[in-house]
PDB file of C-alpha atoms and ligand atoms in Angstrom:
ATOM      1  CA  MET M   1     111.718  43.076 -11.650  1.00 89.00           C
ATOM      2  CA  THR M   2     110.281  44.408 -14.892  1.00 97.00           C
ATOM      3  CA  LEU M   3     107.658  47.029 -15.697  1.00 98.00           C
ATOM      4  CA  TYR M   4     105.603  47.130 -18.892  1.00 98.00           C
ATOM      5  CA  LEU M   5     102.989  49.545 -20.242  1.00 98.00           C
ATOM      6  CA  ASP M   6      99.489  48.205 -20.809  1.00 98.00           C
ATOM      7  CA  SER M   7      98.140  50.338 -23.614  1.00 98.00           C
ATOM      8  CA  ALA M   8      97.844  50.801 -27.396  1.00 98.00           C
ATOM      9  CA  ASP M   9      97.502  54.597 -27.124  1.00 98.00           C
ATOM     10  CA  ARG M  10     100.568  56.081 -28.816  1.00 98.00           C
ATOM     11  CA  ASP M  11     100.072  59.535 -27.277  1.00 98.00           C
ATOM     12  CA  ALA M  12      99.984  58.038 -23.791  1.00 98.00           C
ATOM     13  CA  LEU M  13     102.782  55.554 -24.445  1.00 98.00           C
ATOM     14  CA  ALA M  14     105.333  57.896 -26.035  1.00 98.00           C
ATOM     15  CA  PRO M  15     106.389  59.951 -22.961  1.00 98.00           C
ATOM     16  CA  LEU M  16     106.463  56.861 -20.771  1.00 98.00           C
ATOM     17  CA  LEU M  17     108.540  54.784 -23.193  1.00 98.00           C
ATOM     18  CA  ALA M  18     110.896  57.776 -23.472  1.00 98.00           C
ATOM     19  CA  THR M  19     111.802  57.369 -19.769  1.00 98.00           C
ATOM     20  CA  GLY M  20     113.467  54.058 -20.615  1.00 98.00           C
ATOM     21  CA  LEU M  21     111.985  52.605 -17.400  1.00 98.00           C
ATOM     22  CA  PHE M  22     109.417  50.393 -19.081  1.00 98.00           C
ATOM     23  CA  ALA M  23     110.702  47.300 -20.901  1.00 98.00           C
ATOM     24  CA  GLY M  24     107.866  47.117 -23.380  1.00 98.00           C
ATOM     25  CA  VAL M  25     104.199  47.230 -24.196  1.00 98.00           C
ATOM     26  CA  THR M  26     101.366  44.775 -23.625  1.00 98.00           C
ATOM     27  CA  THR M  27      98.224  45.016 -25.724  1.00 98.00           C
ATOM     28  CA  ASN M  28      94.964  43.160 -26.215  1.00 98.00           C
ATOM     29  CA  PRO M  29      91.821  43.688 -28.314  1.00 97.00           C
ATOM     30  CA  LEU M  30      90.207  45.768 -25.528  1.00 97.00           C
ATOM     31  CA  LEU M  31      93.185  48.123 -25.362  1.00 98.00           C
ATOM     32  CA  LEU M  32      93.250  48.375 -29.148  1.00 98.00           C
ATOM     33  CA  ALA M  33      89.574  49.350 -29.178  1.00 98.00           C
ATOM     34  CA  ARG M  34      90.150  51.919 -26.412  1.00 97.00           C
ATOM     35  CA  ALA M  35      92.809  53.467 -28.693  1.00 98.00           C
ATOM     36  CA  GLY M  36      90.526  53.379 -31.748  1.00 98.00           C
ATOM     37  CA  LEU M  37      92.508  50.528 -33.316  1.00 98.00           C
ATOM     38  CA  THR M  38      91.833  46.952 -34.440  1.00 96.00           C
ATOM     39  CA  SER M  39      94.020  43.861 -34.790  1.00 96.00           C
ATOM     40  CA  ALA M  40      94.727  44.994 -38.357  1.00 96.00           C
ATOM     41  CA  ASP M  41      96.709  47.834 -36.806  1.00 98.00           C
ATOM     42  CA  LEU M  42      99.028  45.526 -34.841  1.00 98.00           C
ATOM     43  CA  PRO M  43     101.926  45.511 -37.347  1.00 98.00           C
ATOM     44  CA  ALA M  44     102.063  49.307 -37.430  1.00 98.00           C
ATOM     45  CA  LEU M  45     101.685  49.532 -33.653  1.00 98.00           C
ATOM     46  CA  HIS M  46     104.478  47.002 -33.253  1.00 98.00           C
ATOM     47  CA  ASP M  47     106.808  49.007 -35.512  1.00 98.00           C
ATOM     48  CA  TRP M  48     105.942  52.230 -33.703  1.00 98.00           C
ATOM     49  CA  ALA M  49     106.505  50.710 -30.246  1.00 98.00           C
ATOM     50  CA  VAL M  50     109.880  49.239 -31.228  1.00 98.00           C
ATOM     51  CA  ALA M  51     110.928  52.561 -32.782  1.00 98.00           C
ATOM     52  CA  HIS M  52     110.002  54.252 -29.490  1.00 98.00           C
ATOM     53  CA  GLY M  53     112.128  51.935 -27.371  1.00 97.00           C
ATOM     54  CA  ALA M  54     109.931  48.936 -26.544  1.00 98.00           C
ATOM     55  CA  ARG M  55     112.270  45.959 -26.082  1.00 98.00           C
ATOM     56  CA  THR M  56     109.370  43.502 -25.942  1.00 98.00           C
ATOM     57  CA  VAL M  57     105.935  43.877 -27.538  1.00 98.00           C
ATOM     58  CA  PHE M  58     103.174  41.561 -26.343  1.00 98.00           C
ATOM     59  CA  LEU M  59     100.508  41.097 -29.052  1.00 98.00           C
ATOM     60  CA  GLN M  60      97.350  39.055 -28.505  1.00 98.00           C
ATOM     61  CA  THR M  61      95.757  36.562 -30.845  1.00 98.00           C
ATOM     62  CA  LEU M  62      92.081  36.474 -31.713  1.00 95.00           C
ATOM     63  CA  GLY M  63      90.223  33.306 -32.607  1.00 92.00           C
ATOM     64  CA  THR M  64      88.248  30.593 -30.896  1.00 92.00           C
ATOM     65  CA  ASP M  65      89.597  27.458 -32.538  1.00 97.00           C
ATOM     66  CA  VAL M  66      93.096  26.084 -32.130  1.00 98.00           C
ATOM     67  CA  ASP M  67      94.162  26.285 -35.770  1.00 98.00           C
ATOM     68  CA  GLN M  68      93.060  29.927 -36.070  1.00 98.00           C
ATOM     69  CA  ILE M  69      94.915  30.919 -32.888  1.00 98.00           C
ATOM     70  CA  VAL M  70      98.046  29.097 -34.049  1.00 98.00           C
ATOM     71  CA  ARG M  71      97.936  30.836 -37.430  1.00 98.00           C
ATOM     72  CA  GLU M  72      97.482  34.235 -35.776  1.00 97.00           C
ATOM     73  CA  GLY M  73     100.275  33.536 -33.322  1.00 98.00           C
ATOM     74  CA  GLU M  74     102.668  32.601 -36.110  1.00 98.00           C
ATOM     75  CA  ASN M  75     101.767  35.762 -38.039  1.00 98.00           C
ATOM     76  CA  LEU M  76     102.311  37.960 -34.973  1.00 98.00           C
ATOM     77  CA  ARG M  77     105.666  36.353 -34.131  1.00 98.00           C
ATOM     78  CA  ALA M  78     106.784  36.878 -37.734  1.00 98.00           C
ATOM     79  CA  LEU M  79     106.705  40.662 -37.129  1.00 98.00           C
ATOM     80  CA  SER M  80     109.949  40.511 -35.137  1.00 98.00           C
ATOM     81  CA  GLU M  81     111.988  38.773 -32.474  1.00 98.00           C
ATOM     82  CA  ARG M  82     110.638  41.311 -29.981  1.00 98.00           C
ATOM     83  CA  VAL M  83     107.117  39.899 -30.182  1.00 98.00           C
ATOM     84  CA  VAL M  84     105.704  37.720 -27.434  1.00 98.00           C
ATOM     85  CA  VAL M  85     102.360  36.216 -28.424  1.00 98.00           C
ATOM     86  CA  LYS M  86      99.523  36.531 -25.915  1.00 98.00           C
ATOM     87  CA  VAL M  87      96.865  33.825 -25.821  1.00 98.00           C
ATOM     88  CA  PRO M  88      93.865  33.684 -23.448  1.00 98.00           C
ATOM     89  CA  ALA M  89      93.799  30.881 -20.879  1.00 98.00           C
ATOM     90  CA  THR M  90      90.999  28.926 -22.524  1.00 98.00           C
ATOM     91  CA  ARG M  91      91.120  25.265 -23.521  1.00 98.00           C
ATOM     92  CA  ALA M  92      91.664  26.212 -27.164  1.00 98.00           C
ATOM     93  CA  GLY M  93      94.139  28.939 -26.190  1.00 98.00           C
ATOM     94  CA  LEU M  94      96.227  26.621 -24.025  1.00 98.00           C
ATOM     95  CA  THR M  95      96.199  23.926 -26.716  1.00 98.00           C
ATOM     96  CA  ALA M  96      97.319  26.480 -29.301  1.00 98.00           C
ATOM     97  CA  THR M  97      99.979  27.718 -26.853  1.00 98.00           C
ATOM     98  CA  ARG M  98     101.433  24.199 -26.634  1.00 98.00           C
ATOM     99  CA  ARG M  99     101.608  23.929 -30.423  1.00 98.00           C
ATOM    100  CA  LEU M 100     103.117  27.401 -30.809  1.00 98.00           C
ATOM    101  CA  ALA M 101     105.636  26.726 -28.023  1.00 98.00           C
ATOM    102  CA  ASP M 102     106.698  23.528 -29.785  1.00 98.00           C
ATOM    103  CA  SER M 103     107.570  25.656 -32.823  1.00 97.00           C
ATOM    104  CA  GLY M 104     109.637  28.069 -30.729  1.00 97.00           C
ATOM    105  CA  VAL M 105     107.205  30.965 -30.371  1.00 98.00           C
ATOM    106  CA  PRO M 106     107.534  32.870 -27.054  1.00 98.00           C
ATOM    107  CA  LEU M 107     104.164  33.053 -25.339  1.00 98.00           C
ATOM    108  CA  LEU M 108     102.205  34.699 -22.584  1.00 98.00           C
ATOM    109  CA  VAL M 109      99.041  33.030 -21.290  1.00 98.00           C
ATOM    110  CA  THR M 110      96.663  35.850 -20.413  1.00 98.00           C
ATOM    111  CA  ALA M 111      93.260  36.437 -18.803  1.00 98.00           C
ATOM    112  CA  VAL M 112      94.340  34.207 -15.924  1.00 98.00           C
ATOM    113  CA  TYR M 113      92.041  34.167 -12.905  1.00 97.00           C
ATOM    114  CA  ARG M 114      93.106  31.102 -10.874  1.00 97.00           C
ATOM    115  CA  ALA M 115      96.346  29.627  -9.574  1.00 96.00           C
ATOM    116  CA  SER M 116      95.517  26.289 -11.209  1.00 97.00           C
ATOM    117  CA  GLN M 117      95.976  27.979 -14.590  1.00 98.00           C
ATOM    118  CA  ALA M 118      99.656  28.466 -13.728  1.00 97.00           C
ATOM    119  CA  LEU M 119     100.012  24.676 -13.916  1.00 97.00           C
ATOM    120  CA  LEU M 120      98.362  24.676 -17.346  1.00 98.00           C
ATOM    121  CA  ALA M 121     100.470  27.569 -18.654  1.00 98.00           C
ATOM    122  CA  GLN M 122     103.597  25.699 -17.559  1.00 97.00           C
ATOM    123  CA  ALA M 123     102.380  22.525 -19.258  1.00 98.00           C
ATOM    124  CA  ALA M 124     101.663  24.573 -22.396  1.00 98.00           C
ATOM    125  CA  GLY M 125     105.250  25.829 -22.562  1.00 98.00           C
ATOM    126  CA  ALA M 126     104.527  29.518 -22.016  1.00 98.00           C
ATOM    127  CA  GLN M 127     107.219  31.956 -20.831  1.00 98.00           C
ATOM    128  CA  TYR M 128     104.797  34.347 -19.087  1.00 98.00           C
ATOM    129  CA  ILE M 129     101.453  34.210 -17.313  1.00 98.00           C
ATOM    130  CA  ALA M 130      99.251  37.302 -16.834  1.00 98.00           C
ATOM    131  CA  PRO M 131      96.855  37.129 -13.885  1.00 98.00           C
ATOM    132  CA  TYR M 132      94.186  39.838 -14.055  1.00 98.00           C
ATOM    133  CA  LEU M 133      94.437  41.145 -10.510  1.00 98.00           C
ATOM    134  CA  GLY M 134      91.778  43.845 -10.689  1.00 97.00           C
ATOM    135  CA  ARG M 135      89.289  41.632 -12.452  1.00 97.00           C
ATOM    136  CA  MET M 136      89.918  38.736 -10.069  1.00 97.00           C
ATOM    137  CA  THR M 137      89.119  41.010  -7.161  1.00 95.00           C
ATOM    138  CA  ALA M 138      86.045  42.432  -8.928  1.00 96.00           C
ATOM    139  CA  ALA M 139      84.837  38.855  -9.480  1.00 96.00           C
ATOM    140  CA  GLY M 140      85.069  38.171  -5.766  1.00 96.00           C
ATOM    141  CA  ARG M 141      88.244  36.101  -5.917  1.00 95.00           C
ATOM    142  CA  SER M 142      91.279  36.874  -3.758  1.00 95.00           C
ATOM    143  CA  GLY M 143      93.539  38.087  -6.524  1.00 96.00           C
ATOM    144  CA  TYR M 144      96.470  38.703  -4.204  1.00 97.00           C
ATOM    145  CA  GLU M 145      96.311  35.210  -2.676  1.00 97.00           C
ATOM    146  CA  GLU M 146      95.817  33.538  -6.066  1.00 97.00           C
ATOM    147  CA  ILE M 147      98.894  35.305  -7.428  1.00 98.00           C
ATOM    148  CA  LEU M 148     101.005  34.339  -4.415  1.00 97.00           C
ATOM    149  CA  ALA M 149      99.853  30.736  -4.920  1.00 97.00           C
ATOM    150  CA  MET M 150     100.944  30.991  -8.581  1.00 97.00           C
ATOM    151  CA  ARG M 151     104.342  32.191  -7.414  1.00 97.00           C
ATOM    152  CA  ARG M 152     104.688  29.182  -5.083  1.00 96.00           C
ATOM    153  CA  ILE M 153     103.557  26.798  -7.813  1.00 96.00           C
ATOM    154  CA  LEU M 154     106.056  28.266 -10.293  1.00 96.00           C
ATOM    155  CA  THR M 155     109.031  28.548  -7.901  1.00 93.00           C
ATOM    156  CA  GLU M 156     111.075  25.823  -9.629  1.00 91.00           C
ATOM    157  CA  THR M 157     110.174  26.981 -13.152  1.00 95.00           C
ATOM    158  CA  THR M 158     111.166  29.838 -15.481  1.00 95.00           C
ATOM    159  CA  LEU M 159     107.542  30.748 -16.163  1.00 97.00           C
ATOM    160  CA  GLU M 160     107.303  34.451 -15.239  1.00 97.00           C
ATOM    161  CA  ILE M 161     104.284  36.069 -13.600  1.00 98.00           C
ATOM    162  CA  LEU M 162     103.415  39.367 -15.310  1.00 98.00           C
ATOM    163  CA  VAL M 163     100.524  40.883 -13.334  1.00 98.00           C
ATOM    164  CA  ALA M 164      97.900  42.832 -15.312  1.00 98.00           C
ATOM    165  CA  SER M 165      94.615  44.604 -14.622  1.00 98.00           C
ATOM    166  CA  ILE M 166      96.261  46.535 -11.764  1.00 98.00           C
ATOM    167  CA  LYS M 167      94.251  49.354 -10.218  1.00 96.00           C
ATOM    168  CA  ASP M 168      96.603  50.940  -7.677  1.00 96.00           C
ATOM    169  CA  VAL M 169     100.252  51.410  -6.694  1.00 96.00           C
ATOM    170  CA  GLU M 170      99.706  49.574  -3.411  1.00 96.00           C
ATOM    171  CA  ALA M 171      98.985  46.341  -5.295  1.00 97.00           C
ATOM    172  CA  VAL M 172     102.292  46.633  -7.176  1.00 97.00           C
ATOM    173  CA  ILE M 173     104.173  47.277  -3.925  1.00 97.00           C
ATOM    174  CA  ALA M 174     102.564  44.376  -2.078  1.00 97.00           C
ATOM    175  CA  LEU M 175     103.131  41.837  -4.858  1.00 97.00           C
ATOM    176  CA  ALA M 176     106.643  43.063  -5.698  1.00 97.00           C
ATOM    177  CA  ALA M 177     107.517  42.804  -1.997  1.00 97.00           C
ATOM    178  CA  ALA M 178     106.249  39.217  -2.115  1.00 96.00           C
ATOM    179  CA  GLY M 179     108.646  38.464  -4.990  1.00 95.00           C
ATOM    180  CA  VAL M 180     106.326  38.749  -7.976  1.00 97.00           C
ATOM    181  CA  PRO M 181     108.669  39.809 -10.821  1.00 96.00           C
ATOM    182  CA  SER M 182     106.759  41.732 -13.477  1.00 98.00           C
ATOM    183  CA  PHE M 183     103.847  44.123 -13.863  1.00 98.00           C
ATOM    184  CA  THR M 184     102.076  45.800 -16.734  1.00 98.00           C
ATOM    185  CA  VAL M 185     100.402  49.069 -15.862  1.00 98.00           C
ATOM    186  CA  GLY M 186      98.180  51.474 -17.726  1.00 98.00           C
ATOM    187  CA  PRO M 187      99.504  54.980 -18.462  1.00 98.00           C
ATOM    188  CA  GLU M 188      97.619  56.567 -15.551  1.00 97.00           C
ATOM    189  CA  LEU M 189      99.041  54.098 -13.030  1.00 98.00           C
ATOM    190  CA  ALA M 190     102.484  54.448 -14.627  1.00 98.00           C
ATOM    191  CA  ALA M 191     102.319  58.185 -13.953  1.00 96.00           C
ATOM    192  CA  LYS M 192     101.348  57.522 -10.313  1.00 95.00           C
ATOM    193  CA  LEU M 193     104.377  55.222 -10.012  1.00 96.00           C
ATOM    194  CA  LEU M 194     106.653  57.831 -11.558  1.00 96.00           C
ATOM    195  CA  ASP M 195     105.512  60.997  -9.799  1.00 93.00           C
ATOM    196  CA  ASP M 196     105.762  61.070  -5.995  1.00 93.00           C
ATOM    197  CA  ASP M 197     104.693  64.439  -4.548  1.00 94.00           C
ATOM    198  CA  LEU M 198     107.280  64.331  -1.742  1.00 96.00           C
ATOM    199  CA  SER M 199     110.148  63.451  -4.073  1.00 96.00           C
ATOM    200  CA  ASN M 200     109.159  66.265  -6.431  1.00 96.00           C
ATOM    201  CA  ALA M 201     108.888  68.719  -3.518  1.00 97.00           C
ATOM    202  CA  ALA M 202     112.312  67.717  -2.213  1.00 97.00           C
ATOM    203  CA  ALA M 203     113.867  68.179  -5.654  1.00 97.00           C
ATOM    204  CA  GLN M 204     112.263  71.598  -5.969  1.00 97.00           C
ATOM    205  CA  GLU M 205     113.635  72.519  -2.541  1.00 96.00           C
ATOM    206  CA  PHE M 206     117.145  71.485  -3.618  1.00 96.00           C
ATOM    207  CA  GLU M 207     116.836  73.600  -6.759  1.00 96.00           C
ATOM    208  CA  ALA M 208     115.550  76.594  -4.805  1.00 95.00           C
ATOM    209  CA  ILE M 209     118.421  76.386  -2.321  1.00 95.00           C
ATOM    210  CA  ALA M 210     120.980  76.006  -5.101  1.00 93.00           C
ATOM    211  CA  LEU M 211     119.429  78.934  -6.991  1.00 93.00           C
ATOM    212  CA  ALA M 212     119.462  81.131  -3.858  1.00 93.00           C
ATOM    213  CA  GLY M 213     123.101  80.325  -3.250  1.00 89.00           C
ATOM    214  CA  SER M 214     124.207  80.950  -6.836  1.00 84.00           C
TER     215      SER M 214
HETATM  216  O1  G3P K 301      96.021  43.672 -19.564  1.00 78.94           O
HETATM  217  C1  G3P K 301      94.765  43.446 -18.988  1.00 78.94           C
HETATM  218  C2  G3P K 301      93.920  44.658 -19.097  1.00 78.94           C
HETATM  219  O2  G3P K 301      94.093  45.321 -20.303  1.00 78.94           O
HETATM  220  C3  G3P K 301      92.470  44.274 -18.923  1.00 78.94           C
HETATM  221  O3  G3P K 301      92.131  44.447 -17.627  1.00 78.94           O
HETATM  222  O4  G3P K 301      90.846  45.465 -15.790  1.00 78.94           O
HETATM  223  O5  G3P K 301      92.583  46.833 -16.959  1.00 78.94           O
HETATM  224  O6  G3P K 301      90.447  46.286 -18.140  1.00 78.94           O
HETATM  225  P1  G3P K 301      91.480  45.854 -17.123  1.00 78.94           P
END
């Protein structure tokens, strides 16, 4: 079971990476834009994330044709061994994934909305697949059922499901309980995972009792 942080915002990432509980960072062009960054900032963001404890940094390619995506993927992987290249689950993206996988690049197929795409990601040689749970649900698809179907499809493979676009803690609990192995959460959801009111109250009670007895 592995947790990642879905953000490019250094101020939000820093305290969460410092906990040591999150294995790395996932980014995409939307998250870069939300942080006031562009793909030109990826090398610096990569260096910063690694320096702040990210063991794996997922960086996404841009491009609409296969050759462009392959070139971008090779450039991103060249940053370090900690980079996993993210490629959208389009025909060109999956084709580029196959070519990049054949040259040894670790890959995540992202923007996945249907269980059938798990078959394609496996055929493309990816190591991870990122279903967009929140967006699947918003589009009227049963994100939870699609992801469970992906898990059944991938049972005999090493292709790892890394759920993204997660809107609440309950979704993480339900899918983790069903055996889904990895999740990437935004900073706000990460804080909700970390801070349980009852746990904090119990710890404060222990401190108060200890203080009174000292
Ligand atoms: O990693 C996917 C995420 O960044 C995009 O989905 O729904 O959080 O905008 P959403």
